[in-house]
Amino acid sequence: MKEIILYDIPGKTQEGKAWSCNTWNARFALNLKGLKYKTEWVEYPDIEALCKQLGAPASGLKSDGVTPHYTLPVIQDPNTGKVIADSSAVAKYLDATYSTSGPRLFPDGTGVLQSAFSDAFVSACFWVLYPVVILATCKHLNPRSYEYFRRTREETMGKLEEVVPEGTEKGETKWKELEEGMTKVAKWFEAGGDKPFVGGDLPIYADIQVAGMLIWAKNVLGKDSKEWGRISAMNGGRWGEFLKDWEQWSQIM
Amino acid sequence: MKEIILYDIPGKTQEGKAWSCNTWNARFALNLKGLKYKTEWVEYPDIEALCKQLGAPASGLKSDGVTPHYTLPVIQDPNTGKVIADSSAVAKYLDATYSTSGPRLFPDGTGVLQSAFSDAFVSACFWVLYPVVILATCKHLNPRSYEYFRRTREETMGKLEEVVPEGTEKGETKWKELEEGMTKVAKWFEAGGDKPFVGGDLPIYADIQVAGMLIWAKNVLGKDSKEWGRISAMNGGRWGEFLKDWEQWSQIM
């Protein structure tokens, strides 16, 4: 097979070059299925033009409620000529197109459950982590993306330095909310007994969402940072260990 | 096999005699698996003494945070000598004990997903429906249960007539929240394509939770009521149709 192209946003460090939660979700899917692919790096201000050129659909609307909003990941598959945007659509496309490669990410009878899981996980954890890591995410970018990211995010969130100020009560409240959200997810995992993944012995897409969020936090906060230490240690160290299980699928091609 | 005993709380009409969401969850599980059982009716003030006599565990704590709170459903299985409380525990027990009878309610690899589904469904719909039907639920009970239910619920919720007053802005806000919650669940179902159930062609425990909530609303509001008409018509009539699919598993033995 020819290499699939995965479009991703670069971070400014070599170690944390792939950092974005959503593009990691697509990469984890490719790695789990053992498919040949290569990453093309795209800075934020260039995403829209690239998507239009590839014919990739917008993933939603900008905050004005009218203008299409183009985001990554996008994959381009020269084997089929298909261009797919949005990480869960990528996972579903790979399941359907390469059904004999690696585990199914949406096994039969799990589509509705995984949709509910996604909603619940995103509201319990993703949107709570988002403000906690927004400043670190911005600082992790190359200059052109940094400027774009800060300007567009500050339009709705205000100054990024003020979102979760370190060592303040406001900041601690956000951290507490994050721990509550992760604890909720840890309780869901208990219903799976001793199995490491939501899917049991092998990951499904729901697991990818959890891993994608954790690797984002680890890469923008820094693996040796106090903040990543705090997240990885939550719920008896569950999340640091969970991400360790993903090292086998964390290669960047 | 000997008949399993299902302990349930009676409503005051013959048609709506079985009305409780949680005990319907256990009954649906028994009916889906085609197991022999009979219902024993227990009024609210008698539940605690019954549970203690059977050795059924409390399902939680009362609002004082200390006193054990005993609830139904409880099943007593003379074939194994086991007494099981809590509807999801009943479903798991039946899956394990009668593994060749009817569909699996917790198929392999769905435990964690169903735990997340339950959390998300209960917060999006169940706890929003609860105030909407609390007064109708109370009025649906026989005198001893009516008095017990009203007194214990009003300790925390205030006068039941004031919770969702008909035709008021406060009431309409609750109805709007319910429609938003049901719409969220309808979107999850879309991820399953044309399949009727969360589980696909056959129901799993997540489906039972949805059906149990709907049959509760239908029975306490009344099948010909304006209010049940409103719920069943939400999302293009999806919920009335969903509950019709359950008539085959709605017998009361």
PDB file of C-alpha atoms in Angstrom, chain B residues 21-232:
ATOM      1  CA  CYS B  21     -38.131   2.760  36.611  1.00  0.00           C
ATOM      2  CA  ASN B  22     -35.601   0.801  38.636  1.00  0.00           C
ATOM      3  CA  THR B  23     -37.755  -2.263  39.190  1.00  0.00           C
ATOM      4  CA  TRP B  24     -38.745  -2.224  35.495  1.00  0.00           C
ATOM      5  CA  ASN B  25     -35.041  -2.383  34.715  1.00  0.00           C
ATOM      6  CA  ALA B  26     -34.851  -5.689  36.595  1.00  0.00           C
ATOM      7  CA  ARG B  27     -38.124  -6.949  35.058  1.00  0.00           C
ATOM      8  CA  PHE B  28     -36.954  -6.107  31.538  1.00  0.00           C
ATOM      9  CA  ALA B  29     -33.789  -8.100  32.240  1.00  0.00           C
ATOM     10  CA  LEU B  30     -35.846 -11.103  33.420  1.00  0.00           C
ATOM     11  CA  ASN B  31     -38.216 -10.843  30.434  1.00  0.00           C
ATOM     12  CA  LEU B  32     -35.402 -10.446  27.893  1.00  0.00           C
ATOM     13  CA  LYS B  33     -33.782 -13.589  29.242  1.00  0.00           C
ATOM     14  CA  GLY B  34     -37.088 -15.438  29.296  1.00  0.00           C
ATOM     15  CA  LEU B  35     -36.662 -16.512  32.911  1.00  0.00           C
ATOM     16  CA  LYS B  36     -39.527 -17.681  35.136  1.00  0.00           C
ATOM     17  CA  TYR B  37     -40.316 -15.207  37.875  1.00  0.00           C
ATOM     18  CA  LYS B  38     -43.176 -13.745  39.847  1.00  0.00           C
ATOM     19  CA  THR B  39     -43.650 -10.271  41.232  1.00  0.00           C
ATOM     20  CA  GLU B  40     -44.242  -9.671  44.925  1.00  0.00           C
ATOM     21  CA  TRP B  41     -45.695  -6.253  45.702  1.00  0.00           C
ATOM     22  CA  VAL B  42     -44.243  -4.228  48.553  1.00  0.00           C
ATOM     23  CA  GLU B  43     -45.394  -0.795  49.763  1.00  0.00           C
ATOM     24  CA  TYR B  44     -42.680   1.820  50.404  1.00  0.00           C
ATOM     25  CA  PRO B  45     -42.816   1.738  54.235  1.00  0.00           C
ATOM     26  CA  ASP B  46     -42.202  -2.028  54.153  1.00  0.00           C
ATOM     27  CA  ILE B  47     -39.114  -2.071  51.894  1.00  0.00           C
ATOM     28  CA  GLU B  48     -36.500  -1.656  54.631  1.00  0.00           C
ATOM     29  CA  ALA B  49     -37.851  -4.453  56.839  1.00  0.00           C
ATOM     30  CA  LEU B  50     -38.147  -6.758  53.826  1.00  0.00           C
ATOM     31  CA  CYS B  51     -34.572  -6.095  52.727  1.00  0.00           C
ATOM     32  CA  LYS B  52     -33.239  -6.724  56.218  1.00  0.00           C
ATOM     33  CA  GLN B  53     -35.243  -9.941  56.458  1.00  0.00           C
ATOM     34  CA  LEU B  54     -33.943 -11.138  53.061  1.00  0.00           C
ATOM     35  CA  GLY B  55     -30.393  -9.982  53.766  1.00  0.00           C
ATOM     36  CA  ALA B  56     -30.441  -7.610  50.787  1.00  0.00           C
ATOM     37  CA  PRO B  57     -27.838  -4.839  51.049  1.00  0.00           C
ATOM     38  CA  ALA B  58     -28.749  -1.148  51.209  1.00  0.00           C
ATOM     39  CA  SER B  59     -28.276   0.624  47.865  1.00  0.00           C
ATOM     40  CA  GLY B  60     -26.826   3.763  49.427  1.00  0.00           C
ATOM     41  CA  LEU B  61     -27.224   6.206  52.274  1.00  0.00           C
ATOM     42  CA  LYS B  62     -30.112   8.473  53.183  1.00  0.00           C
ATOM     43  CA  SER B  63     -29.676  12.240  52.826  1.00  0.00           C
ATOM     44  CA  ASP B  64     -28.173  12.402  56.349  1.00  0.00           C
ATOM     45  CA  GLY B  65     -25.143  10.627  54.866  1.00  0.00           C
ATOM     46  CA  VAL B  66     -25.170   7.951  57.588  1.00  0.00           C
ATOM     47  CA  THR B  67     -28.380   5.887  57.622  1.00  0.00           C
ATOM     48  CA  PRO B  68     -28.463   2.972  55.127  1.00  0.00           C
ATOM     49  CA  HIS B  69     -31.096   3.429  52.399  1.00  0.00           C
ATOM     50  CA  TYR B  70     -32.864   0.269  51.233  1.00  0.00           C
ATOM     51  CA  THR B  71     -34.500   0.293  47.811  1.00  0.00           C
ATOM     52  CA  LEU B  72     -36.080  -2.016  45.246  1.00  0.00           C
ATOM     53  CA  PRO B  73     -35.594  -3.876  42.998  1.00  0.00           C
ATOM     54  CA  VAL B  74     -34.460  -6.894  44.922  1.00  0.00           C
ATOM     55  CA  ILE B  75     -34.632 -10.362  43.456  1.00  0.00           C
ATOM     56  CA  GLN B  76     -34.519 -13.610  45.365  1.00  0.00           C
ATOM     57  CA  ASP B  77     -33.425 -16.636  43.365  1.00  0.00           C
ATOM     58  CA  PRO B  78     -34.441 -19.938  44.988  1.00  0.00           C
ATOM     59  CA  ASN B  79     -32.313 -21.799  42.417  1.00  0.00           C
ATOM     60  CA  THR B  80     -29.090 -20.398  43.861  1.00  0.00           C
ATOM     61  CA  GLY B  81     -30.207 -18.997  47.214  1.00  0.00           C
ATOM     62  CA  LYS B  82     -28.933 -15.569  46.139  1.00  0.00           C
ATOM     63  CA  VAL B  83     -30.570 -12.243  46.955  1.00  0.00           C
ATOM     64  CA  ILE B  84     -29.528  -9.373  44.690  1.00  0.00           C
ATOM     65  CA  ALA B  85     -30.353  -5.667  45.061  1.00  0.00           C
ATOM     66  CA  ASP B  86     -29.909  -2.881  42.478  1.00  0.00           C
ATOM     67  CA  SER B  87     -31.014  -3.273  38.875  1.00  0.00           C
ATOM     68  CA  SER B  88     -27.606  -3.279  37.187  1.00  0.00           C
ATOM     69  CA  ALA B  89     -26.363  -5.847  39.733  1.00  0.00           C
ATOM     70  CA  VAL B  90     -29.468  -7.940  38.935  1.00  0.00           C
ATOM     71  CA  ALA B  91     -28.680  -7.747  35.212  1.00  0.00           C
ATOM     72  CA  LYS B  92     -25.037  -8.740  35.815  1.00  0.00           C
ATOM     73  CA  TYR B  93     -26.138 -11.595  38.079  1.00  0.00           C
ATOM     74  CA  LEU B  94     -28.563 -12.918  35.447  1.00  0.00           C
ATOM     75  CA  ASP B  95     -25.880 -12.628  32.730  1.00  0.00           C
ATOM     76  CA  ALA B  96     -23.484 -14.690  34.838  1.00  0.00           C
ATOM     77  CA  THR B  97     -25.964 -17.213  36.255  1.00  0.00           C
ATOM     78  CA  TYR B  98     -28.157 -17.797  33.184  1.00  0.00           C
ATOM     79  CA  SER B  99     -25.573 -17.180  30.495  1.00  0.00           C
ATOM     80  CA  THR B 100     -27.352 -19.273  27.869  1.00  0.00           C
ATOM     81  CA  SER B 101     -30.758 -17.617  28.364  1.00  0.00           C
ATOM     82  CA  GLY B 102     -31.468 -14.696  26.031  1.00  0.00           C
ATOM     83  CA  PRO B 103     -29.076 -11.917  25.036  1.00  0.00           C
ATOM     84  CA  ARG B 104     -26.083 -10.810  27.111  1.00  0.00           C
ATOM     85  CA  LEU B 105     -26.915  -7.523  28.813  1.00  0.00           C
ATOM     86  CA  PHE B 106     -23.240  -6.706  29.382  1.00  0.00           C
ATOM     87  CA  PRO B 107     -21.452  -8.188  26.342  1.00  0.00           C
ATOM     88  CA  ASP B 108     -17.657  -8.489  26.628  1.00  0.00           C
ATOM     89  CA  GLY B 109     -15.898  -5.183  26.168  1.00  0.00           C
ATOM     90  CA  THR B 110     -18.989  -3.070  26.970  1.00  0.00           C
ATOM     91  CA  GLY B 111     -18.763  -2.843  30.780  1.00  0.00           C
ATOM     92  CA  VAL B 112     -16.802   0.411  30.874  1.00  0.00           C
ATOM     93  CA  LEU B 113     -18.810   1.921  28.014  1.00  0.00           C
ATOM     94  CA  GLN B 114     -22.097   1.017  29.692  1.00  0.00           C
ATOM     95  CA  SER B 115     -20.899   2.534  32.943  1.00  0.00           C
ATOM     96  CA  ALA B 116     -20.147   5.791  31.093  1.00  0.00           C
ATOM     97  CA  PHE B 117     -23.479   5.558  29.257  1.00  0.00           C
ATOM     98  CA  SER B 118     -25.307   5.152  32.538  1.00  0.00           C
ATOM     99  CA  ASP B 119     -23.630   8.199  34.092  1.00  0.00           C
ATOM    100  CA  ALA B 120     -24.283  10.302  31.004  1.00  0.00           C
ATOM    101  CA  PHE B 121     -27.886   9.122  30.561  1.00  0.00           C
ATOM    102  CA  VAL B 122     -28.790   9.556  34.206  1.00  0.00           C
ATOM    103  CA  SER B 123     -27.429  13.087  34.292  1.00  0.00           C
ATOM    104  CA  ALA B 124     -28.820  14.142  30.886  1.00  0.00           C
ATOM    105  CA  CYS B 125     -32.300  12.577  31.255  1.00  0.00           C
ATOM    106  CA  PHE B 126     -33.135  10.694  34.423  1.00  0.00           C
ATOM    107  CA  TRP B 127     -32.404  13.487  36.880  1.00  0.00           C
ATOM    108  CA  VAL B 128     -34.140  15.953  34.572  1.00  0.00           C
ATOM    109  CA  LEU B 129     -37.264  13.795  34.225  1.00  0.00           C
ATOM    110  CA  TYR B 130     -37.349  13.143  37.966  1.00  0.00           C
ATOM    111  CA  PRO B 131     -38.767  16.545  39.011  1.00  0.00           C
ATOM    112  CA  VAL B 132     -41.125  16.543  35.994  1.00  0.00           C
ATOM    113  CA  VAL B 133     -42.849  13.330  37.131  1.00  0.00           C
ATOM    114  CA  ILE B 134     -42.353  13.453  40.904  1.00  0.00           C
ATOM    115  CA  LEU B 135     -45.883  14.694  41.674  1.00  0.00           C
ATOM    116  CA  ALA B 136     -47.497  12.241  39.243  1.00  0.00           C
ATOM    117  CA  THR B 137     -45.410   9.455  40.779  1.00  0.00           C
ATOM    118  CA  CYS B 138     -46.610  10.347  44.271  1.00  0.00           C
ATOM    119  CA  LYS B 139     -50.265  10.487  43.172  1.00  0.00           C
ATOM    120  CA  HIS B 140     -49.870   7.106  41.488  1.00  0.00           C
ATOM    121  CA  LEU B 141     -49.235   5.347  44.832  1.00  0.00           C
ATOM    122  CA  ASN B 142     -51.511   3.572  47.294  1.00  0.00           C
ATOM    123  CA  PRO B 143     -52.230   5.540  50.505  1.00  0.00           C
ATOM    124  CA  ARG B 144     -49.445   4.140  52.747  1.00  0.00           C
ATOM    125  CA  SER B 145     -46.793   4.568  50.048  1.00  0.00           C
ATOM    126  CA  TYR B 146     -48.237   7.956  49.051  1.00  0.00           C
ATOM    127  CA  GLU B 147     -47.833   9.282  52.587  1.00  0.00           C
ATOM    128  CA  TYR B 148     -44.298   7.838  52.906  1.00  0.00           C
ATOM    129  CA  PHE B 149     -43.153   9.032  49.489  1.00  0.00           C
ATOM    130  CA  ARG B 150     -44.526  12.564  49.897  1.00  0.00           C
ATOM    131  CA  ARG B 151     -43.077  12.988  53.384  1.00  0.00           C
ATOM    132  CA  THR B 152     -39.582  11.668  52.531  1.00  0.00           C
ATOM    133  CA  ARG B 153     -39.304  13.497  49.164  1.00  0.00           C
ATOM    134  CA  GLU B 154     -40.628  16.791  50.553  1.00  0.00           C
ATOM    135  CA  GLU B 155     -37.883  16.728  53.219  1.00  0.00           C
ATOM    136  CA  THR B 156     -35.361  17.592  50.488  1.00  0.00           C
ATOM    137  CA  MET B 157     -37.442  18.883  47.533  1.00  0.00           C
ATOM    138  CA  GLY B 158     -40.117  20.988  49.245  1.00  0.00           C
ATOM    139  CA  LYS B 159     -43.786  20.758  48.332  1.00  0.00           C
ATOM    140  CA  LEU B 160     -44.129  18.437  45.328  1.00  0.00           C
ATOM    141  CA  GLU B 161     -46.779  20.700  43.752  1.00  0.00           C
ATOM    142  CA  GLU B 162     -44.127  23.440  43.513  1.00  0.00           C
ATOM    143  CA  VAL B 163     -41.355  21.393  41.851  1.00  0.00           C
ATOM    144  CA  VAL B 164     -42.511  21.695  38.224  1.00  0.00           C
ATOM    145  CA  PRO B 165     -45.720  23.737  38.346  1.00  0.00           C
ATOM    146  CA  GLU B 166     -47.806  23.197  35.206  1.00  0.00           C
ATOM    147  CA  GLY B 167     -47.938  26.050  32.725  1.00  0.00           C
ATOM    148  CA  THR B 168     -45.351  28.188  34.536  1.00  0.00           C
ATOM    149  CA  GLU B 169     -42.011  29.415  33.274  1.00  0.00           C
ATOM    150  CA  LYS B 170     -40.260  27.302  35.925  1.00  0.00           C
ATOM    151  CA  GLY B 171     -42.110  24.239  34.685  1.00  0.00           C
ATOM    152  CA  GLU B 172     -41.369  24.962  31.037  1.00  0.00           C
ATOM    153  CA  THR B 173     -37.657  25.333  31.820  1.00  0.00           C
ATOM    154  CA  LYS B 174     -37.643  21.777  33.176  1.00  0.00           C
ATOM    155  CA  TRP B 175     -39.441  20.492  30.075  1.00  0.00           C
ATOM    156  CA  LYS B 176     -36.928  22.261  27.872  1.00  0.00           C
ATOM    157  CA  GLU B 177     -34.050  20.661  29.795  1.00  0.00           C
ATOM    158  CA  LEU B 178     -35.694  17.270  29.348  1.00  0.00           C
ATOM    159  CA  GLU B 179     -36.015  17.781  25.601  1.00  0.00           C
ATOM    160  CA  GLU B 180     -32.342  18.828  25.431  1.00  0.00           C
ATOM    161  CA  GLY B 181     -31.345  15.679  27.319  1.00  0.00           C
ATOM    162  CA  MET B 182     -33.443  13.410  25.116  1.00  0.00           C
ATOM    163  CA  THR B 183     -32.002  15.106  22.030  1.00  0.00           C
ATOM    164  CA  LYS B 184     -28.503  14.351  23.270  1.00  0.00           C
ATOM    165  CA  VAL B 185     -29.425  10.676  23.619  1.00  0.00           C
ATOM    166  CA  ALA B 186     -31.100  10.694  20.189  1.00  0.00           C
ATOM    167  CA  LYS B 187     -27.767  11.895  18.733  1.00  0.00           C
ATOM    168  CA  TRP B 188     -25.968   8.988  20.410  1.00  0.00           C
ATOM    169  CA  PHE B 189     -28.465   6.628  18.774  1.00  0.00           C
ATOM    170  CA  GLU B 190     -27.642   8.123  15.358  1.00  0.00           C
ATOM    171  CA  ALA B 191     -24.134   6.693  15.705  1.00  0.00           C
ATOM    172  CA  GLY B 192     -25.745   3.244  15.556  1.00  0.00           C
ATOM    173  CA  GLY B 193     -27.203   3.848  12.103  1.00  0.00           C
ATOM    174  CA  ASP B 194     -30.596   2.220  11.569  1.00  0.00           C
ATOM    175  CA  LYS B 195     -30.288  -0.240  14.433  1.00  0.00           C
ATOM    176  CA  PRO B 196     -33.132   0.064  16.932  1.00  0.00           C
ATOM    177  CA  PHE B 197     -31.089  -0.489  20.094  1.00  0.00           C
ATOM    178  CA  VAL B 198     -27.924   0.799  21.700  1.00  0.00           C
ATOM    179  CA  GLY B 199     -26.759  -2.795  21.464  1.00  0.00           C
ATOM    180  CA  GLY B 200     -27.654  -3.007  17.773  1.00  0.00           C
ATOM    181  CA  ASP B 201     -30.328  -5.543  16.818  1.00  0.00           C
ATOM    182  CA  LEU B 202     -30.832  -6.699  20.402  1.00  0.00           C
ATOM    183  CA  PRO B 203     -31.037  -4.644  23.593  1.00  0.00           C
ATOM    184  CA  ILE B 204     -28.286  -4.476  26.173  1.00  0.00           C
ATOM    185  CA  TYR B 205     -28.483  -3.020  29.676  1.00  0.00           C
ATOM    186  CA  ALA B 206     -28.094   0.556  28.358  1.00  0.00           C
ATOM    187  CA  ASP B 207     -31.312   0.062  26.369  1.00  0.00           C
ATOM    188  CA  ILE B 208     -33.060  -1.217  29.465  1.00  0.00           C
ATOM    189  CA  GLN B 209     -32.176   2.005  31.248  1.00  0.00           C
ATOM    190  CA  VAL B 210     -33.763   4.078  28.496  1.00  0.00           C
ATOM    191  CA  ALA B 211     -36.860   1.861  28.335  1.00  0.00           C
ATOM    192  CA  GLY B 212     -37.202   1.811  32.126  1.00  0.00           C
ATOM    193  CA  MET B 213     -37.224   5.590  32.287  1.00  0.00           C
ATOM    194  CA  LEU B 214     -39.785   5.873  29.489  1.00  0.00           C
ATOM    195  CA  ILE B 215     -42.179   3.278  30.926  1.00  0.00           C
ATOM    196  CA  TRP B 216     -42.025   5.039  34.289  1.00  0.00           C
ATOM    197  CA  ALA B 217     -43.014   8.325  32.655  1.00  0.00           C
ATOM    198  CA  LYS B 218     -45.775   6.652  30.641  1.00  0.00           C
ATOM    199  CA  ASN B 219     -47.269   4.829  33.602  1.00  0.00           C
ATOM    200  CA  VAL B 220     -47.292   7.614  36.162  1.00  0.00           C
ATOM    201  CA  LEU B 221     -48.281  10.369  33.719  1.00  0.00           C
ATOM    202  CA  GLY B 222     -50.841   8.092  32.006  1.00  0.00           C
ATOM    203  CA  LYS B 223     -50.571   6.776  28.470  1.00  0.00           C
ATOM    204  CA  ASP B 224     -53.245   9.193  27.186  1.00  0.00           C
ATOM    205  CA  SER B 225     -51.917  12.237  29.054  1.00  0.00           C
ATOM    206  CA  LYS B 226     -50.707  15.387  27.342  1.00  0.00           C
ATOM    207  CA  GLU B 227     -47.402  15.040  29.216  1.00  0.00           C
ATOM    208  CA  TRP B 228     -46.617  11.528  28.042  1.00  0.00           C
ATOM    209  CA  GLY B 229     -47.672  12.615  24.553  1.00  0.00           C
ATOM    210  CA  ARG B 230     -45.068  15.351  24.778  1.00  0.00           C
ATOM    211  CA  ILE B 231     -42.268  12.991  25.790  1.00  0.00           C
ATOM    212  CA  SER B 232     -43.154  10.246  23.328  1.00  0.00           C
TER     213      SER B 232
END
